[in-house]
Amino acid sequence: MLAFIGGTGLNQLPDFHVERIAEVQTPYQAAPVRIACGTLPGVSGQLCFLPRHGEGHTVPPHRINYRANIFALRESGVTAILAVNAVGGIHREMGPGVIAVPDQIIDYTSGRAHTFFDGELTDIDSPDRFTASVTHIDFTEPYTAILRELLLQSAKQSGVPVWSGGVYGATQGPRLESVAEVRRLQNDGCDMVGMTGMPEAALARELGLDYASVCLSVNWAAGLSDDVITMAGIREVLAQGMGQIHRLLITAAGLFREKG
């Protein structure tokens, strides 16, 4: 089953007919994770939708319980995740309004629970209970190739222009970056910067879930434009760009069902 993780600007999925709200208990927080399960027009079968920042967009990036979210999706029968991320553009092709399907990631976050295999025994009622054993996942390609190709094919079919590739720099947040920090990201080879790409991608890999990201550039990163970065400006780009993201996701869901 396919799931969408919605980020900033996609706290709700338009035209999504919610059939039930699954409340999934996990070992990683007291409250259950609420996952909307339902259907999209023209797409057969059920899908899941999880707003990354919680209902009403109330949870900042550094306080998101990524482990609980990813574990709950797996427990709900999800096998593949398409994640939506708002980013700042660094590469000259990543101006405001540009949509990208990144193929690499650099993690600059700190203090986040970033693995299920953290050396502590966890009693999880699951077929593959996690233990204290050391586990090293292969993260050579952070995003699942078949899901990336599905997104690119969906872009062609839906007429949504996307930039294929790019390195996502994941920063801690919730503040935006300084000019010097953006320079560092640029020197490191980052093409875009966001706050939610990690540890989400790695956790999905640890659980064997296919995972890919579609990113909307909502502003130039600090120092790359004379424009002042404002939330009003970001919201304006989000309002315009999320319509295209929505078309892309619907097409991707249809292709996912066709490919089985």
Short mmCIF file of C-alpha atoms in Angstrom, two decimals:
data_model
loop_
_atom_site.label_atom_id
_atom_site.label_comp_id
_atom_site.label_asym_id
_atom_site.label_seq_id
_atom_site.Cartn_x
_atom_site.Cartn_y
_atom_site.Cartn_z
CA MET A 1 0.00 0.00 0.00
CA LEU A 2 1.13 3.53 -0.82
CA ALA A 3 1.30 6.39 1.68
CA PHE A 4 1.84 10.11 1.26
CA ILE A 5 3.60 12.11 3.95
CA GLY A 6 2.51 15.72 3.68
CA GLY A 7 4.81 18.53 4.72
CA THR A 8 4.47 22.30 4.94
CA GLY A 9 1.68 23.36 2.59
CA LEU A 10 0.16 19.89 2.38
CA ASN A 11 -1.36 19.29 5.78
CA GLN A 12 -4.46 17.96 4.06
CA LEU A 13 -4.74 16.08 0.77
CA PRO A 14 -7.31 17.69 -1.55
CA ASP A 15 -10.03 15.38 -2.92
CA PHE A 16 -8.92 12.63 -0.54
CA HIS A 17 -11.98 10.71 0.65
CA VAL A 18 -11.17 9.61 4.18
CA GLU A 19 -12.81 6.28 4.98
CA ARG A 20 -11.25 5.80 8.39
CA ILE A 21 -8.68 7.24 10.77
CA ALA A 22 -6.29 4.57 12.02
CA GLU A 23 -4.88 5.26 15.47
CA VAL A 24 -1.67 3.26 15.65
CA GLN A 25 0.08 2.74 18.96
CA THR A 26 3.87 2.62 18.77
CA PRO A 27 6.67 2.10 21.30
CA TYR A 28 8.01 5.58 20.57
CA GLN A 29 5.38 7.87 22.09
CA ALA A 30 2.40 7.62 24.42
CA ALA A 31 -0.18 9.00 21.98
CA PRO A 32 -1.16 6.95 18.94
CA VAL A 33 -0.18 8.10 15.46
CA ARG A 34 -3.27 9.13 13.48
CA ILE A 35 -3.21 8.01 9.84
CA ALA A 36 -5.96 8.86 7.37
CA CYS A 37 -6.91 5.95 5.12
CA GLY A 38 -9.08 6.44 2.06
CA THR A 39 -9.26 6.90 -1.68
CA LEU A 40 -8.48 9.42 -4.40
CA PRO A 41 -10.69 10.07 -7.45
CA GLY A 42 -9.76 7.81 -10.34
CA VAL A 43 -7.35 5.71 -8.28
CA SER A 44 -8.36 2.22 -7.28
CA GLY A 45 -7.59 0.87 -3.86
CA GLN A 46 -6.85 2.47 -0.53
CA LEU A 47 -4.08 4.94 0.28
CA CYS A 48 -2.74 6.43 3.50
CA PHE A 49 -2.00 10.05 4.31
CA LEU A 50 0.04 11.31 7.24
CA PRO A 51 0.66 15.02 7.91
CA ARG A 52 4.26 15.14 9.10
CA HIS A 53 3.75 18.21 11.30
CA GLY A 54 0.57 16.87 12.91
CA GLU A 55 -2.97 18.06 12.50
CA GLY A 56 -3.03 21.81 12.12
CA HIS A 57 0.72 21.92 11.39
CA THR A 58 1.67 22.31 15.06
CA VAL A 59 4.84 20.20 15.38
CA PRO A 60 8.14 21.88 14.37
CA PRO A 61 10.70 19.88 12.35
CA HIS A 62 13.06 19.10 15.23
CA ARG A 63 10.24 17.76 17.43
CA ILE A 64 8.57 15.47 14.89
CA ASN A 65 8.58 11.88 16.14
CA TYR A 66 9.90 10.40 12.91
CA ARG A 67 10.28 6.92 14.39
CA ALA A 68 6.67 6.79 15.53
CA ASN A 69 5.43 8.04 12.15
CA ILE A 70 7.40 5.58 10.02
CA PHE A 71 6.74 2.66 12.34
CA ALA A 72 3.00 3.41 12.37
CA LEU A 73 2.88 3.49 8.58
CA ARG A 74 4.62 0.12 8.36
CA GLU A 75 2.24 -1.35 10.95
CA SER A 76 -0.68 -0.07 8.83
CA GLY A 77 0.43 -2.16 5.87
CA VAL A 78 2.27 0.58 3.98
CA THR A 79 5.08 -0.63 1.72
CA ALA A 80 5.97 2.58 -0.12
CA ILE A 81 6.09 6.26 0.87
CA LEU A 82 6.04 9.39 -1.27
CA ALA A 83 7.11 12.29 0.92
CA VAL A 84 6.43 15.96 0.15
CA ASN A 85 9.00 18.51 1.37
CA ALA A 86 9.19 22.29 1.17
CA VAL A 87 12.78 23.45 0.58
CA GLY A 88 14.92 26.49 -0.03
CA GLY A 89 16.64 26.59 -3.41
CA ILE A 90 20.44 26.60 -3.63
CA HIS A 91 21.18 25.37 -7.16
CA ARG A 92 20.53 27.90 -9.93
CA GLU A 93 17.78 25.59 -11.27
CA MET A 94 15.98 25.53 -7.91
CA GLY A 95 14.25 28.91 -7.86
CA PRO A 96 10.93 29.45 -6.07
CA GLY A 97 8.18 27.29 -7.53
CA VAL A 98 10.50 24.63 -8.96
CA ILE A 99 9.68 21.02 -8.11
CA ALA A 100 12.50 18.50 -7.73
CA VAL A 101 12.86 14.77 -7.18
CA PRO A 102 16.20 14.56 -5.30
CA ASP A 103 18.49 11.57 -5.57
CA GLN A 104 20.93 12.24 -2.70
CA ILE A 105 20.88 13.67 0.81
CA ILE A 106 23.32 15.10 3.36
CA ASP A 107 22.27 15.05 7.02
CA TYR A 108 23.18 18.08 9.15
CA THR A 109 20.59 17.41 11.86
CA SER A 110 21.45 16.65 15.47
CA GLY A 111 19.74 15.28 18.54
CA ARG A 112 17.00 13.48 16.63
CA ALA A 113 16.18 9.83 17.28
CA HIS A 114 17.50 8.66 13.94
CA THR A 115 17.45 4.85 14.13
CA PHE A 116 15.30 2.00 15.33
CA PHE A 117 18.48 0.09 16.20
CA ASP A 118 19.78 2.32 18.98
CA GLY A 119 21.25 -0.38 21.20
CA GLU A 120 18.22 -0.76 23.46
CA LEU A 121 15.91 -3.75 23.54
CA THR A 122 12.42 -2.78 22.45
CA ASP A 123 9.43 -5.03 22.92
CA ILE A 124 7.56 -4.54 19.67
CA ASP A 125 4.68 -6.78 18.72
CA SER A 126 5.86 -7.20 15.16
CA PRO A 127 7.16 -10.04 12.96
CA ASP A 128 10.68 -8.57 12.99
CA ARG A 129 11.20 -7.34 16.53
CA PHE A 130 14.10 -4.94 16.88
CA THR A 131 16.91 -5.90 19.22
CA ALA A 132 20.06 -4.37 20.59
CA SER A 133 22.11 -5.91 17.77
CA VAL A 134 24.14 -3.47 15.70
CA THR A 135 22.55 -2.88 12.29
CA HIS A 136 24.06 -0.93 9.40
CA ILE A 137 21.73 -0.21 6.49
CA ASP A 138 23.05 0.46 3.00
CA PHE A 139 22.29 4.12 2.33
CA THR A 140 24.28 4.49 -0.89
CA GLU A 141 21.10 5.54 -2.68
CA PRO A 142 18.86 7.19 -0.05
CA TYR A 143 15.79 7.24 -2.29
CA THR A 144 14.29 4.13 -3.88
CA ALA A 145 15.06 4.15 -7.60
CA ILE A 146 11.75 2.65 -8.73
CA LEU A 147 9.78 5.25 -6.76
CA ARG A 148 11.89 8.09 -8.15
CA GLU A 149 11.26 6.80 -11.67
CA LEU A 150 7.55 6.54 -10.89
CA LEU A 151 7.53 10.21 -9.83
CA LEU A 152 9.38 11.27 -12.97
CA GLN A 153 7.00 9.27 -15.17
CA SER A 154 4.07 10.81 -13.30
CA ALA A 155 5.46 14.28 -13.95
CA LYS A 156 5.52 13.61 -17.68
CA GLN A 157 2.00 12.21 -17.73
CA SER A 158 0.52 15.01 -15.64
CA GLY A 159 2.41 17.79 -17.40
CA VAL A 160 4.17 18.93 -14.24
CA PRO A 161 7.74 20.12 -14.90
CA VAL A 162 10.23 18.68 -12.42
CA TRP A 163 13.97 18.82 -11.93
CA SER A 164 15.33 15.29 -11.80
CA GLY A 165 18.06 14.83 -9.22
CA GLY A 166 19.70 17.08 -6.71
CA VAL A 167 21.17 16.82 -3.24
CA TYR A 168 18.90 17.60 -0.30
CA GLY A 169 20.67 19.18 2.69
CA ALA A 170 18.71 18.37 5.87
CA THR A 171 19.21 20.99 8.59
CA GLN A 172 17.97 21.08 12.16
CA GLY A 173 15.58 24.05 12.11
CA PRO A 174 13.20 25.46 12.99
CA ARG A 175 15.04 28.66 12.09
CA LEU A 176 16.17 29.30 8.55
CA GLU A 177 19.86 29.23 7.69
CA SER A 178 22.43 32.05 7.73
CA VAL A 179 24.24 33.19 4.60
CA ALA A 180 27.42 31.47 5.79
CA GLU A 181 25.55 28.23 6.45
CA VAL A 182 24.07 28.30 2.96
CA ARG A 183 27.57 28.89 1.57
CA ARG A 184 28.72 25.80 3.43
CA LEU A 185 25.81 23.78 2.06
CA GLN A 186 26.62 25.03 -1.42
CA ASN A 187 30.29 24.08 -1.04
CA ASP A 188 29.25 20.64 0.20
CA GLY A 189 27.25 20.08 -2.99
CA CYS A 190 23.71 20.64 -1.71
CA ASP A 191 21.17 21.82 -4.27
CA MET A 192 18.32 22.45 -1.84
CA VAL A 193 17.87 22.76 1.91
CA GLY A 194 15.05 21.55 4.13
CA MET A 195 14.43 20.46 7.71
CA THR A 196 12.46 17.21 7.45
CA GLY A 197 14.27 14.94 5.00
CA MET A 198 16.19 13.16 7.75
CA PRO A 199 15.95 10.89 9.61
CA GLU A 200 12.73 10.07 7.74
CA ALA A 201 14.45 8.59 4.68
CA ALA A 202 16.85 6.45 6.73
CA LEU A 203 14.13 5.15 9.04
CA ALA A 204 12.06 4.05 6.04
CA ARG A 205 15.11 2.17 4.75
CA GLU A 206 15.59 0.47 8.13
CA LEU A 207 12.05 -0.89 7.94
CA GLY A 208 12.42 -1.98 4.32
CA LEU A 209 9.94 0.58 2.99
CA ASP A 210 10.36 2.13 -0.45
CA TYR A 211 10.76 5.89 -0.10
CA ALA A 212 11.11 8.88 -2.40
CA SER A 213 10.72 12.63 -1.99
CA VAL A 214 9.18 15.36 -4.09
CA CYS A 215 10.40 18.83 -3.11
CA LEU A 216 8.92 22.25 -3.78
CA SER A 217 11.30 25.21 -3.64
CA VAL A 218 9.50 27.95 -1.71
CA ASN A 219 12.32 30.53 -1.62
CA TRP A 220 15.94 31.10 -2.51
CA ALA A 221 18.16 30.10 0.39
CA ALA A 222 19.73 32.95 2.39
CA GLY A 223 22.16 35.13 0.48
CA LEU A 224 21.23 33.82 -2.98
CA SER A 225 18.71 36.57 -3.73
CA ASP A 226 18.18 40.21 -2.85
CA ASP A 227 14.64 39.36 -1.76
CA VAL A 228 13.88 39.20 1.96
CA ILE A 229 12.64 35.75 3.02
CA THR A 230 9.16 36.12 4.53
CA MET A 231 6.50 33.62 5.56
CA ALA A 232 4.02 35.53 3.41
CA GLY A 233 6.21 34.98 0.37
CA ILE A 234 6.66 31.30 1.22
CA ARG A 235 2.91 30.82 1.65
CA GLU A 236 2.29 32.42 -1.74
CA VAL A 237 4.63 29.96 -3.47
CA LEU A 238 3.10 27.07 -1.53
CA ALA A 239 -0.40 28.07 -2.65
CA GLN A 240 0.72 28.01 -6.28
CA GLY A 241 3.00 24.99 -6.20
CA MET A 242 0.98 22.54 -4.15
CA GLY A 243 -1.64 22.32 -6.89
CA GLN A 244 1.03 20.86 -9.16
CA ILE A 245 2.27 18.59 -6.39
CA HIS A 246 -1.27 17.32 -5.93
CA ARG A 247 -1.63 16.50 -9.65
CA LEU A 248 1.70 14.73 -9.54
CA LEU A 249 0.73 12.63 -6.51
CA ILE A 250 -2.61 11.55 -7.99
CA THR A 251 -0.89 10.41 -11.18
CA ALA A 252 1.81 8.65 -9.15
CA ALA A 253 -0.81 6.83 -7.09
CA GLY A 254 -2.49 5.59 -10.26
CA LEU A 255 0.80 4.34 -11.70
CA PHE A 256 1.68 2.67 -8.40
CA ARG A 257 -1.58 0.73 -8.50
CA GLU A 258 -1.00 -0.26 -12.13
CA LYS A 259 2.48 -1.55 -11.43
CA GLY A 260 1.16 -3.55 -8.47
#
